[in-house]
PDB file of C-alpha atoms and ligand atoms in Angstrom:
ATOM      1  CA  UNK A   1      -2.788 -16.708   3.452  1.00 93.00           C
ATOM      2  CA  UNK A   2      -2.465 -15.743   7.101  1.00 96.00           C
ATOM      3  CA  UNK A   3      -5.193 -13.534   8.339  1.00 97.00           C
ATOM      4  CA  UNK A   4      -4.247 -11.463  12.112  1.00 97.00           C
ATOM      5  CA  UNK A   5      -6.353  -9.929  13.870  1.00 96.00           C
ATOM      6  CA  UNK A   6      -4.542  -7.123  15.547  1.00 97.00           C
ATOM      7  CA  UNK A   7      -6.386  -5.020  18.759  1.00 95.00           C
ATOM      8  CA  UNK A   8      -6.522  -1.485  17.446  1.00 96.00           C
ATOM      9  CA  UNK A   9      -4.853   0.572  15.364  1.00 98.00           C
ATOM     10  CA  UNK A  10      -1.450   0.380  17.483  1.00 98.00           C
ATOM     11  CA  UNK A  11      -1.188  -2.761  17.444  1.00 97.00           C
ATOM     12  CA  UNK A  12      -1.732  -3.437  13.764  1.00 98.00           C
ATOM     13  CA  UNK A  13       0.850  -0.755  13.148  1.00 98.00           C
ATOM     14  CA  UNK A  14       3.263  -2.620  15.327  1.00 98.00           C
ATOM     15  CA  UNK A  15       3.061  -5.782  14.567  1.00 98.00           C
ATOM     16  CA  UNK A  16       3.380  -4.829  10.580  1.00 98.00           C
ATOM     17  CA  UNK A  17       6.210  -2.752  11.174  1.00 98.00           C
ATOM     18  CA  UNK A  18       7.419  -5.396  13.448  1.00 98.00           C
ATOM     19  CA  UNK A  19       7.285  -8.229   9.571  1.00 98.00           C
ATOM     20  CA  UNK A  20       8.830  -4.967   7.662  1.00 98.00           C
ATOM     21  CA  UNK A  21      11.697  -4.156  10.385  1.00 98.00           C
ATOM     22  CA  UNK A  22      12.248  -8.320  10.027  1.00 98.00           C
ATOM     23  CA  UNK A  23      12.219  -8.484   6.461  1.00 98.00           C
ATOM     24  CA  UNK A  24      15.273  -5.697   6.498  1.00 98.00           C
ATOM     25  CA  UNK A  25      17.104  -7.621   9.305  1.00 98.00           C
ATOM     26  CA  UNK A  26      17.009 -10.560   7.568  1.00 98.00           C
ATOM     27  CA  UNK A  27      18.062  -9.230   4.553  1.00 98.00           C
ATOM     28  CA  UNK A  28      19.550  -5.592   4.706  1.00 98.00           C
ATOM     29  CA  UNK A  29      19.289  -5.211   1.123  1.00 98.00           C
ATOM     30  CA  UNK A  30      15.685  -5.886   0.832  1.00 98.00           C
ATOM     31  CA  UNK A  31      13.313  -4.403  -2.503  1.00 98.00           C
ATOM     32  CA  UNK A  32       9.969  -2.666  -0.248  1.00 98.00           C
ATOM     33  CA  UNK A  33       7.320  -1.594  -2.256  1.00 98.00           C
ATOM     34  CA  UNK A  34       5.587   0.651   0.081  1.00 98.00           C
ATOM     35  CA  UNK A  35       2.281   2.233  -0.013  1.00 98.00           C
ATOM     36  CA  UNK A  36       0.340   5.847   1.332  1.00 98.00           C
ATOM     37  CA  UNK A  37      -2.508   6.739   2.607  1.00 96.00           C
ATOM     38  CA  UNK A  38      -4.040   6.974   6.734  1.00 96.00           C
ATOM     39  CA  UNK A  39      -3.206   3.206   7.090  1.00 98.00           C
ATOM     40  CA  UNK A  40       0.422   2.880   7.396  1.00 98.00           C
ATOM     41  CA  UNK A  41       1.471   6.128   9.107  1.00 98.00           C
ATOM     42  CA  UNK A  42       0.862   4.110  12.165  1.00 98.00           C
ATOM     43  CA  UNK A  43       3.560   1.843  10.823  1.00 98.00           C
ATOM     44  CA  UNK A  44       5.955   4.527   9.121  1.00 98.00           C
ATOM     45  CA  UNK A  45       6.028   5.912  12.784  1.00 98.00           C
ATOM     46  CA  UNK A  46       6.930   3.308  14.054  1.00 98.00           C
ATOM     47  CA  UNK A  47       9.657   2.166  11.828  1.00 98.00           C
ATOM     48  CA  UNK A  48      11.025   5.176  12.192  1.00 98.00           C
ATOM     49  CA  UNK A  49      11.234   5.171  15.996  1.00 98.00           C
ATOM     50  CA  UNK A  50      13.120   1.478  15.270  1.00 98.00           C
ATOM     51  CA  UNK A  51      15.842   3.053  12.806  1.00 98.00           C
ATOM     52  CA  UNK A  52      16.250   6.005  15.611  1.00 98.00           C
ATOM     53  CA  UNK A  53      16.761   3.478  18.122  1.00 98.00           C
ATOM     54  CA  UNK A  54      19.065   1.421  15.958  1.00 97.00           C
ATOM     55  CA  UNK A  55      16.904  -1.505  15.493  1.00 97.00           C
ATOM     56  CA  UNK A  56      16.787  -1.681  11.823  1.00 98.00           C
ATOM     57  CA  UNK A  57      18.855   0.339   9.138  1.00 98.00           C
ATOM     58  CA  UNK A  58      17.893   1.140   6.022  1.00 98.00           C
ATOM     59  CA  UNK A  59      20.602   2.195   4.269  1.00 98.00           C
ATOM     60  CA  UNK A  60      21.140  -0.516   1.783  1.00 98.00           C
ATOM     61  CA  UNK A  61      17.152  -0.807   0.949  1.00 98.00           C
ATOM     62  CA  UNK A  62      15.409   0.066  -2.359  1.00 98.00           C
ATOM     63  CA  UNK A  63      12.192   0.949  -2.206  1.00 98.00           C
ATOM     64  CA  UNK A  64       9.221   1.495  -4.857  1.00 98.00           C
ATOM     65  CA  UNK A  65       5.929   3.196  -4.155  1.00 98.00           C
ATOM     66  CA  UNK A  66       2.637   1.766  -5.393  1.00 98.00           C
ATOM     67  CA  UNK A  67       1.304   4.985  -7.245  1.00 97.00           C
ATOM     68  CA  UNK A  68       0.761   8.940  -7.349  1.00 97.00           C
ATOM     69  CA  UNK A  69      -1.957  11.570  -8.493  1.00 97.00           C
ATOM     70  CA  UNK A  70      -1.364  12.791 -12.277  1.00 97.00           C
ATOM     71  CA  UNK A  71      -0.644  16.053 -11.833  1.00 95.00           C
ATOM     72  CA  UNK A  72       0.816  16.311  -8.721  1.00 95.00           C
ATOM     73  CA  UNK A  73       4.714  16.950  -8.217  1.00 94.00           C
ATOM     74  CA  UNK A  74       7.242  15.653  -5.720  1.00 94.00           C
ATOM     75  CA  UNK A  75       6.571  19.626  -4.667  1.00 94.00           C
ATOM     76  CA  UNK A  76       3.502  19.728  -4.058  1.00 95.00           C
ATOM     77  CA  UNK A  77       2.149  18.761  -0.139  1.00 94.00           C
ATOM     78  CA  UNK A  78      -0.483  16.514  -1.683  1.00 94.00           C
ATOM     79  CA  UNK A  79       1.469  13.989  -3.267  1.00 97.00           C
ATOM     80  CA  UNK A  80       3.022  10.982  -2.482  1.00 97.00           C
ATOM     81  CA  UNK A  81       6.198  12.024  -2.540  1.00 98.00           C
ATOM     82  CA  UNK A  82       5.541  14.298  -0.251  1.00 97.00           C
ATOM     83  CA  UNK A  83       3.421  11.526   1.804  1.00 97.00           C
ATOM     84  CA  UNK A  84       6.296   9.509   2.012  1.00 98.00           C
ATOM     85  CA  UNK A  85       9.234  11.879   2.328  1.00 98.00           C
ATOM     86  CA  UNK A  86       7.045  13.442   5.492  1.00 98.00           C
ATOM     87  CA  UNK A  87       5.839   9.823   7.051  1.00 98.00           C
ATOM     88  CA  UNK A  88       9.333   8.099   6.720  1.00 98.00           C
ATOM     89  CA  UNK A  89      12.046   8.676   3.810  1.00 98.00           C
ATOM     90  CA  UNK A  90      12.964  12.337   5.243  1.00 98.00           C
ATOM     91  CA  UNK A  91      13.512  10.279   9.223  1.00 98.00           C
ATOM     92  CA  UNK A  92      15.098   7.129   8.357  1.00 98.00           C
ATOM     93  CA  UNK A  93      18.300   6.417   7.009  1.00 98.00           C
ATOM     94  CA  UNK A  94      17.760   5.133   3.262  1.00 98.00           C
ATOM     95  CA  UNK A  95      19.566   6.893   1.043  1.00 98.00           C
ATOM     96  CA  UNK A  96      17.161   8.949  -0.851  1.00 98.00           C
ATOM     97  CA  UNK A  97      18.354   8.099  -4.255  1.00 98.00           C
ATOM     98  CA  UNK A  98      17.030   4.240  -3.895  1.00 98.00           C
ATOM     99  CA  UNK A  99      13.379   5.238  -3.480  1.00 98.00           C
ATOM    100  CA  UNK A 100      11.292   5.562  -6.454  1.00 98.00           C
ATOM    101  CA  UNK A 101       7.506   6.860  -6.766  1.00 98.00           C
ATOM    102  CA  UNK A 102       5.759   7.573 -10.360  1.00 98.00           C
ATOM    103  CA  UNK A 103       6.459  11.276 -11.603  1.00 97.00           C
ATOM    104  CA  UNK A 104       3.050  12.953 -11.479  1.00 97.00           C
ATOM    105  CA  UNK A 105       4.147  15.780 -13.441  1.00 96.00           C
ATOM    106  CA  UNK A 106       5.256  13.582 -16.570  1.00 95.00           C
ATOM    107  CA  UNK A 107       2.669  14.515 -18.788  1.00 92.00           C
ATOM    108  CA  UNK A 108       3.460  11.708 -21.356  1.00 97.00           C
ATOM    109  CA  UNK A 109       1.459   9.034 -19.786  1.00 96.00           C
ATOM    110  CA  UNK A 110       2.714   6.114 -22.166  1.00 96.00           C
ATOM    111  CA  UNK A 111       5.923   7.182 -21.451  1.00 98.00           C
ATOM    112  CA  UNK A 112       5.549   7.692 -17.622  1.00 97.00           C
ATOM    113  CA  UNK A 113       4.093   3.744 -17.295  1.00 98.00           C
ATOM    114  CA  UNK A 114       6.705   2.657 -19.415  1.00 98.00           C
ATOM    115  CA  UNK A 115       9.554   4.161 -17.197  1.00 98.00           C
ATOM    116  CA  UNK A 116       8.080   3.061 -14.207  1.00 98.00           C
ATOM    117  CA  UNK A 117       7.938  -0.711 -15.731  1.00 98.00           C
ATOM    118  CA  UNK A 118      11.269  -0.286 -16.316  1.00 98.00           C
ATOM    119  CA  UNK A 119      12.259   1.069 -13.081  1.00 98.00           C
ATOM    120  CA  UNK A 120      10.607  -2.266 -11.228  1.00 97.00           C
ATOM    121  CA  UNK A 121      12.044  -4.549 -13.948  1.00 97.00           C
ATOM    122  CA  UNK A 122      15.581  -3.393 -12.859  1.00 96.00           C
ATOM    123  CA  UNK A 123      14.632  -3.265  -9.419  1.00 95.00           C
ATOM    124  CA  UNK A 124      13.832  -7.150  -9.280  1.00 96.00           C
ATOM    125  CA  UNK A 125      11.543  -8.731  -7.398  1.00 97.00           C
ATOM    126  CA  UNK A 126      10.147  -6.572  -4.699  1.00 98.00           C
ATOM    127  CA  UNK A 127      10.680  -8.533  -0.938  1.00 98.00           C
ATOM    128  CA  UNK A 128       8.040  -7.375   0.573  1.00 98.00           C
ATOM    129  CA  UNK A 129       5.026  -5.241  -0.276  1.00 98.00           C
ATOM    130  CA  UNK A 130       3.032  -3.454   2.023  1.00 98.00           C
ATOM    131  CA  UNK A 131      -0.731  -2.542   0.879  1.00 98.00           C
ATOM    132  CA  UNK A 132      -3.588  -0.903   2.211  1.00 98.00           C
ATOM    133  CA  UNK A 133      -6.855  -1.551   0.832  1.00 98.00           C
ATOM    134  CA  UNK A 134      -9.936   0.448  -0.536  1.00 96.00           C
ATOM    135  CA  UNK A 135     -13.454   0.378   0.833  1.00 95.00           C
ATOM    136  CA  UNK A 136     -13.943  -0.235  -2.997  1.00 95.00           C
ATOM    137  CA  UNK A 137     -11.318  -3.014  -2.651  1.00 97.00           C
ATOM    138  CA  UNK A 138      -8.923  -1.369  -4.633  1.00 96.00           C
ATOM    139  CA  UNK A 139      -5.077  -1.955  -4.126  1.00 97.00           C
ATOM    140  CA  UNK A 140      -2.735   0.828  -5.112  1.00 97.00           C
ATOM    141  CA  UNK A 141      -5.190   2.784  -7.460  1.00 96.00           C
ATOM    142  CA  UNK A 142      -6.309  -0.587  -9.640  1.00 96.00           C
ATOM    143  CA  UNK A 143     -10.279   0.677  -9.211  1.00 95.00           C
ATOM    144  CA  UNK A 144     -12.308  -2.170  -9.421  1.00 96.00           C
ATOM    145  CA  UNK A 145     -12.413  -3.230 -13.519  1.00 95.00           C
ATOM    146  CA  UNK A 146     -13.390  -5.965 -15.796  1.00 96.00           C
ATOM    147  CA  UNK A 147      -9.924  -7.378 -15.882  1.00 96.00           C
ATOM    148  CA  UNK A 148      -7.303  -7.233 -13.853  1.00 96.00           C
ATOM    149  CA  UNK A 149      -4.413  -4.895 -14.398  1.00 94.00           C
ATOM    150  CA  UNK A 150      -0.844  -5.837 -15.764  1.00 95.00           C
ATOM    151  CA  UNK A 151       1.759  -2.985 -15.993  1.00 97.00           C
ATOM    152  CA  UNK A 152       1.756   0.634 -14.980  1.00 98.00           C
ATOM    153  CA  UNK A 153      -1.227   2.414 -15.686  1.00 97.00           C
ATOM    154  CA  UNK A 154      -2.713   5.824 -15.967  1.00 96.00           C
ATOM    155  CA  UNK A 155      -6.034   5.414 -14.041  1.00 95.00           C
ATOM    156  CA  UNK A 156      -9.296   7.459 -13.394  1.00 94.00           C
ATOM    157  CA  UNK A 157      -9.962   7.698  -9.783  1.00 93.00           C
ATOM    158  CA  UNK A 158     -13.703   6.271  -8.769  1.00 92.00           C
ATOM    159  CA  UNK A 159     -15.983   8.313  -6.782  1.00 92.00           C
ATOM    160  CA  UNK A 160     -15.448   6.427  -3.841  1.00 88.00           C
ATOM    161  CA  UNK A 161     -11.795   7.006  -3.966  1.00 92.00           C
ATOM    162  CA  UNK A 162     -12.598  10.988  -4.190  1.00 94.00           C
ATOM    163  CA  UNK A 163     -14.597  10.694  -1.577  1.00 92.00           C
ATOM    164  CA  UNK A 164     -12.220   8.372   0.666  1.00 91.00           C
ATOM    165  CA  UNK A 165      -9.697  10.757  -0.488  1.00 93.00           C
ATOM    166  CA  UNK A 166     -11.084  14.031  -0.067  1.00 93.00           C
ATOM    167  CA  UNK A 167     -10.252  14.006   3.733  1.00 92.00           C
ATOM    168  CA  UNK A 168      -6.888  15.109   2.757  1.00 92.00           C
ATOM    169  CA  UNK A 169      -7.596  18.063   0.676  1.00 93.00           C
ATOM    170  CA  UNK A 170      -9.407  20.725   1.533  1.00 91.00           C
ATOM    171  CA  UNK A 171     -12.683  19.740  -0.783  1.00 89.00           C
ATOM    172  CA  UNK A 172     -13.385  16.940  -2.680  1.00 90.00           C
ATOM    173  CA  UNK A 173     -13.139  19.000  -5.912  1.00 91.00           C
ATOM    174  CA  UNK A 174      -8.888  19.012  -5.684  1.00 92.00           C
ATOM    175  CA  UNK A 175      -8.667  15.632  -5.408  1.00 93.00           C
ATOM    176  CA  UNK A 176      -6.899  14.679  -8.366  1.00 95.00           C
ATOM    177  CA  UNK A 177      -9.410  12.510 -11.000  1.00 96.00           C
ATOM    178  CA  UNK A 178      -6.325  10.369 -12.564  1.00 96.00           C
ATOM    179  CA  UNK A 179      -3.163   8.623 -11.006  1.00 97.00           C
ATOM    180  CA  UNK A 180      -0.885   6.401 -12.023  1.00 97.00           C
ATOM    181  CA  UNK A 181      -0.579   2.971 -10.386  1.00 98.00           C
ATOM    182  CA  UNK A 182       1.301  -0.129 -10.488  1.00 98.00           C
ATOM    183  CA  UNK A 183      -0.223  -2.681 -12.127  1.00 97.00           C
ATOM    184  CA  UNK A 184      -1.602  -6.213  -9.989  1.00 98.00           C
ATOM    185  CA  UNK A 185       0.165  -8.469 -11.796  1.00 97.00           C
ATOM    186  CA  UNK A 186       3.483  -6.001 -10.446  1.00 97.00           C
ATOM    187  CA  UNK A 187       2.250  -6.082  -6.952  1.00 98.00           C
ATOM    188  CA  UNK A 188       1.273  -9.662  -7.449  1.00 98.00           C
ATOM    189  CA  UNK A 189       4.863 -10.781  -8.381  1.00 98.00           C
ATOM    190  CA  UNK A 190       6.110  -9.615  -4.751  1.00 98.00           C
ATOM    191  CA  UNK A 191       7.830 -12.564  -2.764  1.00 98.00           C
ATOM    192  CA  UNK A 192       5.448 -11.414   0.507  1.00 98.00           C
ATOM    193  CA  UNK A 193       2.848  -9.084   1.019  1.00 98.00           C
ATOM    194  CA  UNK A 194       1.578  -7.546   3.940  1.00 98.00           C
ATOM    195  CA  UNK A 195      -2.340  -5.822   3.669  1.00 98.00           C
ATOM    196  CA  UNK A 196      -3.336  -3.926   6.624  1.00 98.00           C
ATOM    197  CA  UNK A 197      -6.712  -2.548   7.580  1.00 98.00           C
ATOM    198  CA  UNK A 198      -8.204  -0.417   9.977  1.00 98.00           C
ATOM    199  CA  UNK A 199     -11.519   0.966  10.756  1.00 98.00           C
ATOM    200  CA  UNK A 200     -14.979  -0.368  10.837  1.00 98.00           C
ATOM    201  CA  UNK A 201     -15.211   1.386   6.943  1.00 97.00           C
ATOM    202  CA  UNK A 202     -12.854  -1.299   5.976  1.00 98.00           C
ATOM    203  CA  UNK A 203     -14.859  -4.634   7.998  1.00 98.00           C
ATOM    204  CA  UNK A 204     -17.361  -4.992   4.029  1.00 98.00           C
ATOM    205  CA  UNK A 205     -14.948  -5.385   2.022  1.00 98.00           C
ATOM    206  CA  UNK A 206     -12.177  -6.717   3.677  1.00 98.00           C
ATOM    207  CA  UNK A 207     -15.018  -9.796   4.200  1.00 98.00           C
ATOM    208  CA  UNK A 208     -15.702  -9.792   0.761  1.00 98.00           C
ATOM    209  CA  UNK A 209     -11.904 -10.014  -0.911  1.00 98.00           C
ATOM    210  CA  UNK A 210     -10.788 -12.837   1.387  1.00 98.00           C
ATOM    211  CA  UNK A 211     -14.048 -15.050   1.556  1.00 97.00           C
ATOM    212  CA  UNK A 212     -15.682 -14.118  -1.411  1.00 97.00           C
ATOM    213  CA  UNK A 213     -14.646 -14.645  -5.141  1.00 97.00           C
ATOM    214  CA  UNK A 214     -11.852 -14.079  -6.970  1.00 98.00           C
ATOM    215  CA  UNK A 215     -12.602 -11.349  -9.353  1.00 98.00           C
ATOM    216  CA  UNK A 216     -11.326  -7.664 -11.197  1.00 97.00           C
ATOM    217  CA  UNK A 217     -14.671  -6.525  -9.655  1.00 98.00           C
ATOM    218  CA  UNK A 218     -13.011  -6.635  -6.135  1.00 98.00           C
ATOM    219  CA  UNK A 219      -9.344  -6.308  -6.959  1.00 98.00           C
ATOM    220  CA  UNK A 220      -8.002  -7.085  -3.637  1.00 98.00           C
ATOM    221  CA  UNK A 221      -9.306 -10.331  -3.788  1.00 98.00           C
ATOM    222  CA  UNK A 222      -6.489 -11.935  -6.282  1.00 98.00           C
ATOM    223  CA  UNK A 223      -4.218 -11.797  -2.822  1.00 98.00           C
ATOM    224  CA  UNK A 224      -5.925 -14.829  -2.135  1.00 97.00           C
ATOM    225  CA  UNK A 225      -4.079 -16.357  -4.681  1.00 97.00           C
ATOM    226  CA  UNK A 226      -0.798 -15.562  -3.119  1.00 98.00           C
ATOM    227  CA  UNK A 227       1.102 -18.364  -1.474  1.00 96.00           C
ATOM    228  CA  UNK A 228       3.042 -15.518   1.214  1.00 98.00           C
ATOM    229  CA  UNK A 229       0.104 -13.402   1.994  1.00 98.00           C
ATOM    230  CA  UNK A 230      -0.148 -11.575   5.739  1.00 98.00           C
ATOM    231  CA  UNK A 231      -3.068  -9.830   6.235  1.00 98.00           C
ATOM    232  CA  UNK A 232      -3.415  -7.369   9.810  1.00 98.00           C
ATOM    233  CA  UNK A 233      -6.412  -5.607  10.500  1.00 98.00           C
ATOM    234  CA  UNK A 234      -7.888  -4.295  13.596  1.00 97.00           C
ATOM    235  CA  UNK A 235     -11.116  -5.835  15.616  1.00 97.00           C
ATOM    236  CA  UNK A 236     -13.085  -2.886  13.925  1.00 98.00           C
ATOM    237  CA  UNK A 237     -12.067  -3.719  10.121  1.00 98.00           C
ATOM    238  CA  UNK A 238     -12.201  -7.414  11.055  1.00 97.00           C
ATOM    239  CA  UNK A 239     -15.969  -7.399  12.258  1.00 97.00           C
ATOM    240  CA  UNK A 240     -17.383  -9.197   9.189  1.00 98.00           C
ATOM    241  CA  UNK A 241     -14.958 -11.082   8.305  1.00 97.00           C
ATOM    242  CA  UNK A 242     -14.137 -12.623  11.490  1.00 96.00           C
ATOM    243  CA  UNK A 243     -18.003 -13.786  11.866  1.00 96.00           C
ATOM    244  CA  UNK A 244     -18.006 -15.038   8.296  1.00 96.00           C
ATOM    245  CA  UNK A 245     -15.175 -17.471   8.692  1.00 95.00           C
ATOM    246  CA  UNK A 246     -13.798 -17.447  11.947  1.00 94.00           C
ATOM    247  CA  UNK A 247     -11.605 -20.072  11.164  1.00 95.00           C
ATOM    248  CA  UNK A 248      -9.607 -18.392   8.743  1.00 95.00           C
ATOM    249  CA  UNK A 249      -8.598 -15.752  11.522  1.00 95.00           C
ATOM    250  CA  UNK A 250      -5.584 -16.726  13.401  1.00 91.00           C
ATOM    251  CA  UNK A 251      -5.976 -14.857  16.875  1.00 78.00           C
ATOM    252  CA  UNK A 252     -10.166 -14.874  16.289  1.00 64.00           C
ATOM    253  CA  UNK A 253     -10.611 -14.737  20.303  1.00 59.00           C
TER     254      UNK A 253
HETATM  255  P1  PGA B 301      -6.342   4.454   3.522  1.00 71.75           P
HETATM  256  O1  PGA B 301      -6.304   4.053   2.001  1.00 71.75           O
HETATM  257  O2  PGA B 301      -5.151   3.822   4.144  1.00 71.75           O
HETATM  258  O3  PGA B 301      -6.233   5.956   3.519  1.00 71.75           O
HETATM  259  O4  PGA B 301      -7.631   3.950   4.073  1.00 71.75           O
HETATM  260  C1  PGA B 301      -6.094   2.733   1.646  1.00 71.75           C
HETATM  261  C2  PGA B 301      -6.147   2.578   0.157  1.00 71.75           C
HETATM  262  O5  PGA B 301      -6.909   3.302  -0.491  1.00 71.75           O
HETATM  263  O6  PGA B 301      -5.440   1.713  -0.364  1.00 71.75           O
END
């Protein structure tokens, strides 16, 4: 596990899209299972700005999004299609075809988990997967449970993921109350995986899943467990944590 401590929010975003924009170098047809939310537009932007300029090319990657709201459709504004056609598929050059997200719409929830397994299965083993992370410690939308998660599931959102979430509707009340989300033992089987965190919202429980136990009740902390883990976070989201155990903080100046 290597812990960063990034500056701000600009930083972070560089120096993680600075691993990603590696990861494709090194291997142009690289598996990225990527992730939504406020954290990595930072990051999307600036991966972007690096395929404009030539730096990296995406045209032979696959990628495979961590989860989407039940109900939502690759139509509607609020999903993560959307999120991630907007933030980076719809300005880079992947070709649209290799990018996969859970369908939303598909009202057979067995079924929908199912074909998402399958689409992973076939996709191999994902290179590198970003994550973001809860102030619940949740990773993709695995809500903090008494066991931890295998496959695909069909979740129900906690409240403090509706109210995390509600900043990008326009009231709490649309936020959708089910998603589906890869499972941890998916995200868990990635080669690397990059967290980042920003904010001082984050600084609890970023503290908690990397000193504290290993358990479903904070699902983020099972990363510990993972031999190529990077986590970034800025100064303000690694307050606690940095004061807790300095010495597992790489840059803790
Ligand atoms: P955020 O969400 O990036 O919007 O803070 C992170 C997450 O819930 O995983």
């Amino acid at each position: 596990m290597r812990i960063i401590r990034a500056k701000d929010y600009s930083d972070m975003s560089r120096k993680a899209a600075g691993i990603i924009s590696a990861q494709v170098i090194l291997k142009p047809d690289s598996v990225l299972g990527l992730a939504t939310g406020g954290t990595p537009i930072g990051t999307y932007q600036r991966l972007i700005e690096m395929n404009k300029n030539g730096d990296v090319d995406f045209s032979n990657c696959r990628t495979v999004n961590l989860d989407e709201y039940a109900g939502l459709g690759p139509e509607d504004p609020q999903s993560y299609r959307s999120f991630m056609n907007e933030n980076l598929f719809h300005h880079i050059n992947i070709d649209m075809a290799n990018t996969y997200v859970p369908d939303g719409k598909n009202i057979d929830s067995e079924g929908e988990c199912r074909r998402y397994d399958g689409i992973l299965k076939k996709m191999g083993t994902v290179d590198l997967q970003l994550l973001g992370i809860g102030v619940n410690g949740h990773i993709a939308f695995n809500e903090p449970a008494k066991s931890f998660s295998k496959g695909t599931q069909k979740v129900t959102l906690t409240q403090d993921t509706i109210e995390s979430n509600k900043r990008f509707f326009e009231k709490a009340e649309d936020v959708p109350r089910y998603a589906y989300s890869m499972g941890i033992k998916s995200i868990f089987s990635a080669k690397r995986i990059l967290l980042i965190a920003a904010g001082k919202e984050k600084a609890k429980i970023l503290c908690r899943s990397f000193t504290g136990e290993i358990e479903p009740a904070v699902p983020a902390s099972v990363l510990q467990m993972h031999s190529e883990l990077i986590v970034i976070a800025d100064k303000d989201a690694m307050s606690e944590l940095i004061n807790v155990a300095p010495e597992l903080v790489e840059n803790a100046h």
